[in-house]
Structures are given as structure tokens and as C-alpha cells.
Amino acid sequence: MARSYNFSAGPAALPLEVLQEAHEEFFDFAGTGMSIMEISHRSGVFIDIARQAELDLRALLQVPDRYKVLFLQGGASLQFSQVPMNLLRGKASADYLHTGLWSGKAIEAARRYCTVRIAASSESTGFDRIPAPAEWRLDPGAAYLHYTENETVHGVQFATAPEAQVPLVCDACSSLLSKPIDVSRHGLIYAAAQKNMGPAGVTVVVVDEALLDGAMSVTPDVLNYAHAARADSMFNTPATFSWYLTGLTLRWIRRNGGINRIHQANQAKAWLLYRAIDASGGFYANAVRPEFRSINNVPFFLADSTLEPLFLRQAESAGLMGLKGHTHTGGIRASLYNAVDLPAAAALADFMTHFQRAHG
Ligand code: PMP
């Protein structure tokens, strides 16, 4: 079997072991004579899977008991609306840090529900950094402060979580489970599974119980965190197959040494690519200030942009897939999520060096 090196931004590479496990039990899950997709979410078989996935996620992230862990649907994009619907709790405004394309989308969505205060923005410098905390204009009366831990398109990442006097809300869509995060400093963290922890279809929400029960009255029941929490994320039929595959991926992360080990590996992969970019003498360029460079997504440009289609074609011929940059920025982007291994990053770094030799 030939597996490609997959640098897609999401849906993204899954661990081969996870795919093999799912393959082995695809037609007959645990002697039931049924596929896991054909089994009721209310059955003991599925409830065990759901419970184990939650236990594994709690163990990996060291989630304190006072937090609920929810497995929802609608992607991280739905959280852009679900967060204000549930967390405004009668307040008129929320603070947002604008650090790239995805925080921009969260801001636009929230504007339908409240006054959005941009506490800081790096738009004027092309989203090349996280603005210095001394420049933030935080409102102590805000319902919450929202930040995007890793900007998937611009490749900008927070070094540490912001300090906040109000509940801190984190879009960790492209970084949850790829590096340590101090859950106890947050009111709510959300991430879709399709990058670092599974396939598309499941969105994980980790939320402080103290923030539940304040949803706006217009909030549909299916979008009310409190209902989801009371129903163990089974208020309605959940995405059972995605949840199951996410569970297998969480187990795989635990088997492979947990968050600290995976973080070290992720740093090593990113370092290989940034070194190839920085050593290229300007042939390749990444616009982000080094201290804010993402370990999850490495966007870069060729100084001669007319070479980019050739770069992508030759990369694909070499089995290096999913490297086309986001339509918003163009260029190249390598996503280095948990299931992308070091040999994949090394193969891409080698390819970059060879391509430069041939065309530089
Ligand atoms: N936030 C970030 C940081 C993302 O990278 C993405 C997806 N690329 C989203 C939100 C939206 O996720 P979804 O497609 O699951 O709605």
C-alpha cells in the first residue's frame, strides 16, 4: 500500500494505525455483527465508546472536573455563533483578538448577537504577529475574551494563552491536542476534530460548568450547551462514526506518549520546514515573526510566484499532497498536524531544497 505524505489543512492525515483499526472492525464491531455506524447511539456499545473518548480527552488535556466535555456537530464555524448565543449571559459586548482570517470570521459571526470590541488587531501588519498584550484594550465588562490559538491560514500562533479578567474563549480548532493548553485558564475551548484528533463531523467543546445555563432565549435547544451537557452530548443523534474515529485517534495519541511527546514531535517537524525556508536565501519566504510562527501550519511563498504551480505539480508527483495555500493568501501551506510524521516533514524539506537547486 502506498500512502502519500499528506499536508492538508483539514480534513487532514489520520494515523494509519487508526485507519487499520477502524478497517478491521468495520463490518462487525466487537462481535455485534453490525458496523459501528449501524448501532444506536443509545446502545451500551456506543455509550462505552463515547465515555472512553471523553476519558481519554480529559486525561490528555488534564481537564479539571468542573469542566464539561461535549462532542457536538456543525464544525468550529458553528461555534462562532454558538459561543455568543450561550455565553453573553445578558451582557451587551464581547472582546475579540483579531489575528488572522479565522478570528475575523468569528468576529463577523458574533456581530449578529452583540457589540464586538476588537481588543487588538494585527491586520495593519498583514497578520504577521500576535499584538503585544500591553497594546490590548480589554473591557472588564465584556462577556468574554475570544482568541484564535492558531491561525490556520496565516500560520500565526499564540506562545501562551492571554491573561483575562473575563471568561477566556479559545478557538483551538487547528491546535487542540498538538501542544499543551492550560484548560483551567479558559471558560471555553472549541475545536473541530478534522485536524489533530480525528475526521470531520465532530466538534469538541470544553466548557466551565459555571458558564452553562445562560443561553439567549432564541437559542435553539440543539445549540444550547446546557442541554448538550445534561444529555452527555446526545440531545439528538450525534455523528457516531466521527465520534468513534475521534476516540480511536485520542487513544493513539495516548499510546504515543500524550501531549508532551506529540508537541515535541510537532516542534521538530515545524523546525525542519522553517529551517528550509530561512536557509533558502529568500527563495522561500514566510511572513510571520519567528516568535509567533505556527507549529501546525507553515505557509510560505516562492519569491518567484510563477514557479508555484510547478512546485505544487512536482510535489504531488513526489507524493507530497495538500500543499496548495488557502485561496485567501495563495502560496504554499504545509499543515503538520499530529498524524503527519517526521519523515513526511523531512521529505518536504528535502524536496524544497532540491526544487530550489533546480530553479533558484
Ligand atoms: N477556526 C479555525 C482556526 C479553523 O482553522 C477552522 C477550519 N479551518 C475553523 C475555525 C472552521 O472549522 P470548520 O470548517 O470545522 O467549521
Short mmCIF file of C-alpha atoms and ligand atoms in Angstrom, two decimals:
data_model
loop_
_atom_site.label_atom_id
_atom_site.label_comp_id
_atom_site.label_asym_id
_atom_site.label_seq_id
_atom_site.Cartn_x
_atom_site.Cartn_y
_atom_site.Cartn_z
CA MET A 1 0.00 0.00 0.00
CA ALA A 2 1.38 3.41 -0.98
CA ARG A 3 0.45 6.19 1.44
CA SER A 4 1.03 9.79 0.42
CA TYR A 5 2.63 12.40 2.60
CA ASN A 6 -0.49 14.40 3.40
CA PHE A 7 -0.11 18.09 4.34
CA SER A 8 -3.80 19.00 4.01
CA ALA A 9 -5.18 21.72 6.27
CA GLY A 10 -8.24 19.67 7.21
CA PRO A 11 -9.70 17.16 6.74
CA ALA A 12 -6.16 16.02 7.25
CA ALA A 13 -3.96 12.98 7.67
CA LEU A 14 -5.14 10.33 10.14
CA PRO A 15 -2.79 7.84 11.76
CA LEU A 16 -2.50 4.68 9.67
CA GLU A 17 -2.96 2.58 12.83
CA VAL A 18 -6.31 4.27 13.45
CA LEU A 19 -7.48 3.61 9.90
CA GLN A 20 -6.39 -0.01 10.19
CA GLU A 21 -8.23 -0.48 13.49
CA ALA A 22 -11.40 1.01 12.02
CA HIS A 23 -10.95 -1.16 8.92
CA GLU A 24 -10.61 -4.34 10.96
CA GLU A 25 -13.83 -3.76 12.87
CA PHE A 26 -15.74 -2.04 10.08
CA PHE A 27 -18.27 -4.80 9.29
CA ASP A 28 -18.51 -6.39 12.72
CA PHE A 29 -17.92 -4.17 15.71
CA ALA A 30 -16.88 -6.16 18.79
CA GLY A 31 -18.83 -9.27 17.79
CA THR A 32 -22.14 -7.44 17.37
CA GLY A 33 -22.44 -8.46 13.71
CA MET A 34 -23.03 -4.78 12.92
CA SER A 35 -20.87 -1.87 11.86
CA ILE A 36 -20.46 0.81 14.50
CA MET A 37 -22.34 3.07 12.06
CA GLU A 38 -25.38 0.80 12.29
CA ILE A 39 -25.63 0.81 16.08
CA SER A 40 -27.85 3.08 18.16
CA HIS A 41 -26.14 5.92 19.97
CA ARG A 42 -28.24 4.85 22.98
CA SER A 43 -26.78 1.34 22.97
CA GLY A 44 -24.32 0.26 25.65
CA VAL A 45 -21.78 -0.44 22.91
CA PHE A 46 -21.79 3.15 21.69
CA ILE A 47 -22.09 4.70 25.14
CA ASP A 48 -18.87 2.88 26.10
CA ILE A 49 -17.12 4.37 23.06
CA ALA A 50 -18.41 7.86 23.91
CA ARG A 51 -17.41 7.56 27.56
CA GLN A 52 -13.92 6.30 26.70
CA ALA A 53 -13.35 9.13 24.20
CA GLU A 54 -14.26 11.64 26.90
CA LEU A 55 -11.99 9.95 29.45
CA ASP A 56 -9.09 9.97 27.00
CA LEU A 57 -9.62 13.61 26.10
CA ARG A 58 -9.84 14.57 29.78
CA ALA A 59 -6.65 12.66 30.55
CA LEU A 60 -4.74 14.13 27.59
CA LEU A 61 -5.71 17.73 28.37
CA GLN A 62 -5.88 17.30 32.16
CA VAL A 63 -9.37 18.75 32.14
CA PRO A 64 -10.44 19.78 35.67
CA ASP A 65 -13.65 18.15 36.94
CA ARG A 66 -15.61 21.40 36.81
CA TYR A 67 -15.49 21.38 33.00
CA LYS A 68 -17.92 19.59 30.71
CA VAL A 69 -16.55 17.93 27.59
CA LEU A 70 -19.02 17.97 24.69
CA PHE A 71 -18.86 16.19 21.33
CA LEU A 72 -21.02 18.33 19.03
CA GLN A 73 -21.64 18.90 15.31
CA GLY A 74 -21.60 21.87 12.97
CA GLY A 75 -17.84 22.37 12.87
CA ALA A 76 -15.86 25.12 14.53
CA SER A 77 -17.75 27.62 12.35
CA LEU A 78 -20.97 26.95 14.25
CA GLN A 79 -19.12 27.78 17.48
CA PHE A 80 -18.61 31.31 16.10
CA SER A 81 -22.36 31.75 16.73
CA GLN A 82 -22.95 29.18 19.45
CA VAL A 83 -20.43 30.86 21.76
CA PRO A 84 -22.16 34.28 21.85
CA MET A 85 -25.62 32.65 21.98
CA ASN A 86 -24.61 30.80 25.13
CA LEU A 87 -22.01 32.97 26.81
CA LEU A 88 -23.28 36.54 26.55
CA ARG A 89 -25.43 35.90 29.66
CA GLY A 90 -27.21 39.24 29.38
CA LYS A 91 -24.09 41.26 28.58
CA ALA A 92 -24.01 43.56 25.57
CA SER A 93 -20.47 43.08 24.31
CA ALA A 94 -17.57 40.68 23.94
CA ASP A 95 -13.87 41.28 23.30
CA TYR A 96 -12.08 39.65 20.36
CA LEU A 97 -8.42 39.50 19.35
CA HIS A 98 -8.14 39.82 15.56
CA THR A 99 -5.06 37.89 14.46
CA GLY A 100 -5.95 36.41 11.08
CA LEU A 101 -8.63 35.07 8.77
CA TRP A 102 -10.32 32.75 11.26
CA SER A 103 -10.62 35.20 14.12
CA GLY A 104 -12.04 37.59 11.51
CA LYS A 105 -14.77 35.06 10.73
CA ALA A 106 -15.52 34.58 14.43
CA ILE A 107 -15.83 38.36 14.79
CA GLU A 108 -18.22 38.68 11.83
CA ALA A 109 -20.47 35.92 13.18
CA ALA A 110 -20.55 37.35 16.72
CA ARG A 111 -21.64 40.77 15.42
CA ARG A 112 -25.14 39.34 14.88
CA TYR A 113 -25.51 38.81 18.63
CA CYS A 114 -23.60 41.56 20.41
CA THR A 115 -21.29 44.52 20.16
CA VAL A 116 -17.91 43.12 19.23
CA ARG A 117 -14.95 45.07 20.60
CA ILE A 118 -11.69 44.42 18.78
CA ALA A 119 -9.35 44.44 21.76
CA ALA A 120 -6.31 44.19 19.47
CA SER A 121 -5.60 43.53 15.81
CA SER A 122 -2.57 42.73 13.69
CA GLU A 123 -4.42 43.41 10.43
CA SER A 124 -2.36 46.52 9.63
CA THR A 125 0.84 44.44 9.54
CA GLY A 126 -0.70 41.65 7.46
CA PHE A 127 -1.32 39.32 10.43
CA ASP A 128 2.37 38.69 10.91
CA ARG A 129 2.26 38.58 14.73
CA ILE A 130 0.20 38.41 17.88
CA PRO A 131 -0.17 42.04 19.07
CA ALA A 132 1.76 42.72 22.29
CA PRO A 133 -0.53 42.34 25.35
CA ALA A 134 0.45 45.84 26.51
CA GLU A 135 -1.42 47.20 23.45
CA TRP A 136 -4.66 45.30 24.11
CA ARG A 137 -7.66 47.38 25.16
CA LEU A 138 -9.61 44.91 27.27
CA ASP A 139 -13.06 45.69 28.68
CA PRO A 140 -13.60 44.35 32.21
CA GLY A 141 -17.34 44.38 31.46
CA ALA A 142 -17.06 42.13 28.38
CA ALA A 143 -18.94 38.82 28.44
CA TYR A 144 -15.76 37.04 27.39
CA LEU A 145 -12.47 37.45 25.53
CA HIS A 146 -12.15 35.36 22.36
CA TYR A 147 -8.84 34.40 20.74
CA THR A 148 -7.77 32.03 17.98
CA GLU A 149 -4.90 29.99 19.37
CA ASN A 150 -3.58 29.12 15.94
CA GLU A 151 -4.47 30.98 12.77
CA THR A 152 -4.64 28.13 10.26
CA VAL A 153 -4.38 30.33 7.17
CA HIS A 154 -1.83 32.93 8.29
CA GLY A 155 0.28 30.50 10.31
CA VAL A 156 0.36 32.66 13.43
CA GLN A 157 0.17 31.11 16.89
CA PHE A 158 0.00 32.33 20.49
CA ALA A 159 3.05 31.45 22.56
CA THR A 160 0.93 31.49 25.74
CA ALA A 161 -2.76 31.91 26.45
CA PRO A 162 -3.89 35.52 27.01
CA GLU A 163 -4.38 36.87 30.54
CA ALA A 164 -8.03 37.78 31.01
CA GLN A 165 -10.25 39.07 33.81
CA VAL A 166 -13.33 37.79 31.97
CA PRO A 167 -14.01 34.21 30.74
CA LEU A 168 -11.41 33.32 28.11
CA VAL A 169 -12.77 31.61 24.97
CA CYS A 170 -10.34 29.81 22.69
CA ASP A 171 -10.76 28.71 19.10
CA ALA A 172 -8.24 25.87 19.21
CA CYS A 173 -9.52 24.31 16.00
CA SER A 174 -6.13 23.70 14.42
CA SER A 175 -4.04 23.22 17.56
CA LEU A 176 -6.03 21.38 20.24
CA LEU A 177 -4.11 18.24 21.27
CA SER A 178 -1.00 19.28 19.33
CA LYS A 179 0.54 21.18 22.25
CA PRO A 180 -0.22 21.62 25.97
CA ILE A 181 -3.01 24.02 26.92
CA ASP A 182 -3.97 25.10 30.43
CA VAL A 183 -7.69 24.37 30.40
CA SER A 184 -8.19 25.90 33.86
CA ARG A 185 -7.40 29.38 32.49
CA HIS A 186 -10.24 29.14 29.99
CA GLY A 187 -14.00 29.49 30.17
CA LEU A 188 -14.46 27.55 26.94
CA ILE A 189 -12.26 25.89 24.32
CA TYR A 190 -13.55 24.58 20.99
CA ALA A 191 -12.04 22.64 18.12
CA ALA A 192 -13.33 20.63 15.19
CA ALA A 193 -11.78 17.17 15.06
CA GLN A 194 -10.60 17.09 11.45
CA LYS A 195 -7.11 18.45 12.05
CA ASN A 196 -5.37 16.99 15.07
CA MET A 197 -7.80 14.45 16.53
CA GLY A 198 -9.98 12.71 14.00
CA PRO A 199 -12.18 13.07 10.93
CA ALA A 200 -14.64 15.85 10.10
CA GLY A 201 -18.04 15.69 11.79
CA VAL A 202 -17.27 16.18 15.47
CA THR A 203 -16.55 19.42 17.31
CA VAL A 204 -15.14 19.19 20.80
CA VAL A 205 -16.20 21.86 23.31
CA VAL A 206 -14.64 22.01 26.77
CA VAL A 207 -16.65 24.41 28.91
CA ASP A 208 -16.63 25.55 32.52
CA GLU A 209 -19.89 24.44 34.14
CA ALA A 210 -20.25 27.89 35.67
CA LEU A 211 -20.93 29.29 32.17
CA LEU A 212 -23.82 26.94 31.36
CA ASP A 213 -27.50 27.80 31.70
CA GLY A 214 -27.19 31.36 30.38
CA ALA A 215 -28.22 30.85 26.76
CA MET A 216 -30.19 33.59 24.96
CA SER A 217 -33.87 32.68 24.81
CA VAL A 218 -33.80 32.40 21.00
CA THR A 219 -31.08 29.73 21.15
CA PRO A 220 -32.34 26.54 19.53
CA ASP A 221 -32.32 23.68 22.06
CA VAL A 222 -29.88 21.75 19.90
CA LEU A 223 -27.37 24.63 20.21
CA ASN A 224 -27.74 25.06 23.96
CA TYR A 225 -24.59 23.84 25.74
CA ALA A 226 -26.53 23.13 28.94
CA HIS A 227 -28.86 20.74 27.11
CA ALA A 228 -25.89 19.05 25.45
CA ALA A 229 -24.13 18.71 28.80
CA ARG A 230 -27.18 17.24 30.54
CA ALA A 231 -27.66 14.76 27.69
CA ASP A 232 -23.97 13.71 27.51
CA SER A 233 -23.79 15.23 24.00
CA MET A 234 -26.74 13.09 22.89
CA PHE A 235 -29.52 15.66 22.89
CA ASN A 236 -30.13 14.43 19.35
CA THR A 237 -28.42 11.82 17.20
CA PRO A 238 -24.68 12.50 17.30
CA ALA A 239 -22.18 11.88 14.48
CA THR A 240 -21.46 8.39 15.78
CA PHE A 241 -18.86 7.28 13.24
CA SER A 242 -16.85 10.51 13.54
CA TRP A 243 -17.05 10.30 17.32
CA TYR A 244 -15.82 6.69 17.23
CA LEU A 245 -12.88 7.57 14.93
CA THR A 246 -12.04 10.55 17.12
CA GLY A 247 -11.99 8.16 20.07
CA LEU A 248 -9.54 5.86 18.25
CA THR A 249 -7.32 8.86 17.45
CA LEU A 250 -7.35 10.05 21.08
CA ARG A 251 -6.27 6.53 22.16
CA TRP A 252 -3.50 6.66 19.57
CA ILE A 253 -2.24 9.98 20.98
CA ARG A 254 -2.22 8.48 24.48
CA ARG A 255 -0.39 5.34 23.28
CA ASN A 256 2.21 7.57 21.64
CA GLY A 257 3.14 9.40 24.81
CA GLY A 258 0.43 12.03 25.15
CA ILE A 259 0.54 15.76 24.56
CA ASN A 260 4.12 16.47 25.60
CA ARG A 261 5.55 13.83 23.28
CA ILE A 262 3.36 14.87 20.38
CA HIS A 263 4.24 18.52 21.00
CA GLN A 264 7.96 17.75 20.81
CA ALA A 265 7.44 15.88 17.55
CA ASN A 266 5.35 18.75 16.17
CA GLN A 267 8.05 21.28 17.05
CA ALA A 268 10.68 19.13 15.34
CA LYS A 269 8.59 18.88 12.16
CA ALA A 270 7.96 22.63 12.05
CA TRP A 271 11.62 23.37 12.69
CA LEU A 272 12.62 21.35 9.62
CA LEU A 273 10.38 23.44 7.37
CA TYR A 274 11.20 26.84 8.85
CA ARG A 275 14.90 25.97 8.57
CA ALA A 276 14.44 25.09 4.89
CA ILE A 277 12.66 28.44 4.37
CA ASP A 278 15.18 30.53 6.33
CA ALA A 279 18.19 28.83 4.74
CA SER A 280 16.88 29.46 1.23
CA GLY A 281 18.29 32.98 1.00
CA GLY A 282 14.90 34.43 0.05
CA PHE A 283 13.89 31.76 -2.49
CA TYR A 284 11.17 30.81 0.01
CA ALA A 285 9.65 33.30 2.46
CA ASN A 286 7.38 33.11 5.49
CA ALA A 287 5.98 36.46 6.60
CA VAL A 288 5.37 35.68 10.28
CA ARG A 289 7.64 36.95 13.04
CA PRO A 290 9.66 33.96 14.27
CA GLU A 291 8.29 34.00 17.83
CA PHE A 292 4.71 33.66 16.54
CA ARG A 293 5.27 31.08 13.83
CA SER A 294 2.77 28.25 13.94
CA ILE A 295 3.88 24.67 14.52
CA ASN A 296 0.64 23.44 12.92
CA ASN A 297 0.51 25.34 9.64
CA VAL A 298 3.56 26.59 7.77
CA PRO A 299 2.53 28.99 4.98
CA PHE A 300 5.24 30.16 2.61
CA PHE A 301 5.69 31.85 -0.74
CA LEU A 302 8.20 31.49 -3.53
CA ALA A 303 9.94 34.78 -4.33
CA ASP A 304 9.15 33.96 -7.96
CA SER A 305 5.45 33.19 -7.62
CA THR A 306 5.26 31.98 -11.24
CA LEU A 307 7.11 28.86 -10.02
CA GLU A 308 4.37 27.91 -7.54
CA PRO A 309 2.23 25.80 -9.94
CA LEU A 310 5.36 23.85 -10.91
CA PHE A 311 6.32 23.45 -7.24
CA LEU A 312 2.88 22.02 -6.47
CA ARG A 313 2.86 19.70 -9.51
CA GLN A 314 6.30 18.31 -8.80
CA ALA A 315 5.50 17.95 -5.10
CA GLU A 316 2.43 15.87 -5.97
CA SER A 317 4.49 13.69 -8.29
CA ALA A 318 6.81 13.10 -5.34
CA GLY A 319 3.82 12.05 -3.17
CA LEU A 320 3.67 15.32 -1.21
CA MET A 321 -0.05 16.20 -1.18
CA GLY A 322 -2.29 19.03 0.01
CA LEU A 323 0.29 21.84 -0.21
CA LYS A 324 -1.72 24.48 -2.07
CA GLY A 325 -2.13 27.59 0.08
CA HIS A 326 -5.54 28.91 1.16
CA THR A 327 -7.39 30.79 -1.59
CA HIS A 328 -7.26 33.93 0.57
CA THR A 329 -3.45 34.12 0.67
CA GLY A 330 -2.28 31.92 -2.19
CA GLY A 331 1.21 30.48 -1.96
CA ILE A 332 2.04 27.17 -0.32
CA ARG A 333 0.92 25.84 3.03
CA ALA A 334 2.13 22.71 4.81
CA SER A 335 -0.08 21.58 7.67
CA LEU A 336 1.83 19.45 10.14
CA TYR A 337 -0.91 18.01 12.33
CA ASN A 338 -0.43 15.17 14.79
CA ALA A 339 -0.71 12.33 12.27
CA VAL A 340 1.91 13.85 9.92
CA ASP A 341 5.15 12.20 10.96
CA LEU A 342 8.73 13.47 10.99
CA PRO A 343 9.71 11.58 7.79
CA ALA A 344 6.93 13.45 5.98
CA ALA A 345 8.26 16.83 7.09
CA ALA A 346 11.80 15.73 6.24
CA ALA A 347 10.68 14.62 2.77
CA LEU A 348 9.09 18.03 2.16
CA ALA A 349 12.16 19.90 3.43
CA ASP A 350 14.34 17.79 1.09
CA PHE A 351 12.00 18.44 -1.80
CA MET A 352 12.17 22.18 -1.14
CA THR A 353 15.96 22.13 -1.17
CA HIS A 354 16.07 20.14 -4.42
CA PHE A 355 13.47 22.34 -6.06
CA GLN A 356 15.47 25.42 -5.16
CA ARG A 357 18.65 23.87 -6.57
CA ALA A 358 16.87 23.20 -9.84
CA HIS A 359 15.13 26.56 -10.12
CA GLY A 360 16.98 29.02 -7.87
N1 PMP B 1 -11.29 28.05 13.24
C1 PMP B 1 -10.09 27.72 12.74
C2 PMP B 1 -8.86 28.23 13.43
C3 PMP B 1 -10.00 26.89 11.63
O1 PMP B 1 -8.82 26.54 11.13
C4 PMP B 1 -11.19 26.41 11.01
C5 PMP B 1 -11.17 25.49 9.81
N2 PMP B 1 -10.08 25.52 9.02
C6 PMP B 1 -12.40 26.80 11.56
C7 PMP B 1 -12.42 27.60 12.67
C8 PMP B 1 -13.70 26.34 10.94
O2 PMP B 1 -13.83 24.97 11.12
P1 PMP B 1 -14.99 24.17 10.40
O3 PMP B 1 -14.63 24.03 8.97
O4 PMP B 1 -15.00 22.85 11.15
O5 PMP B 1 -16.25 24.92 10.59
#
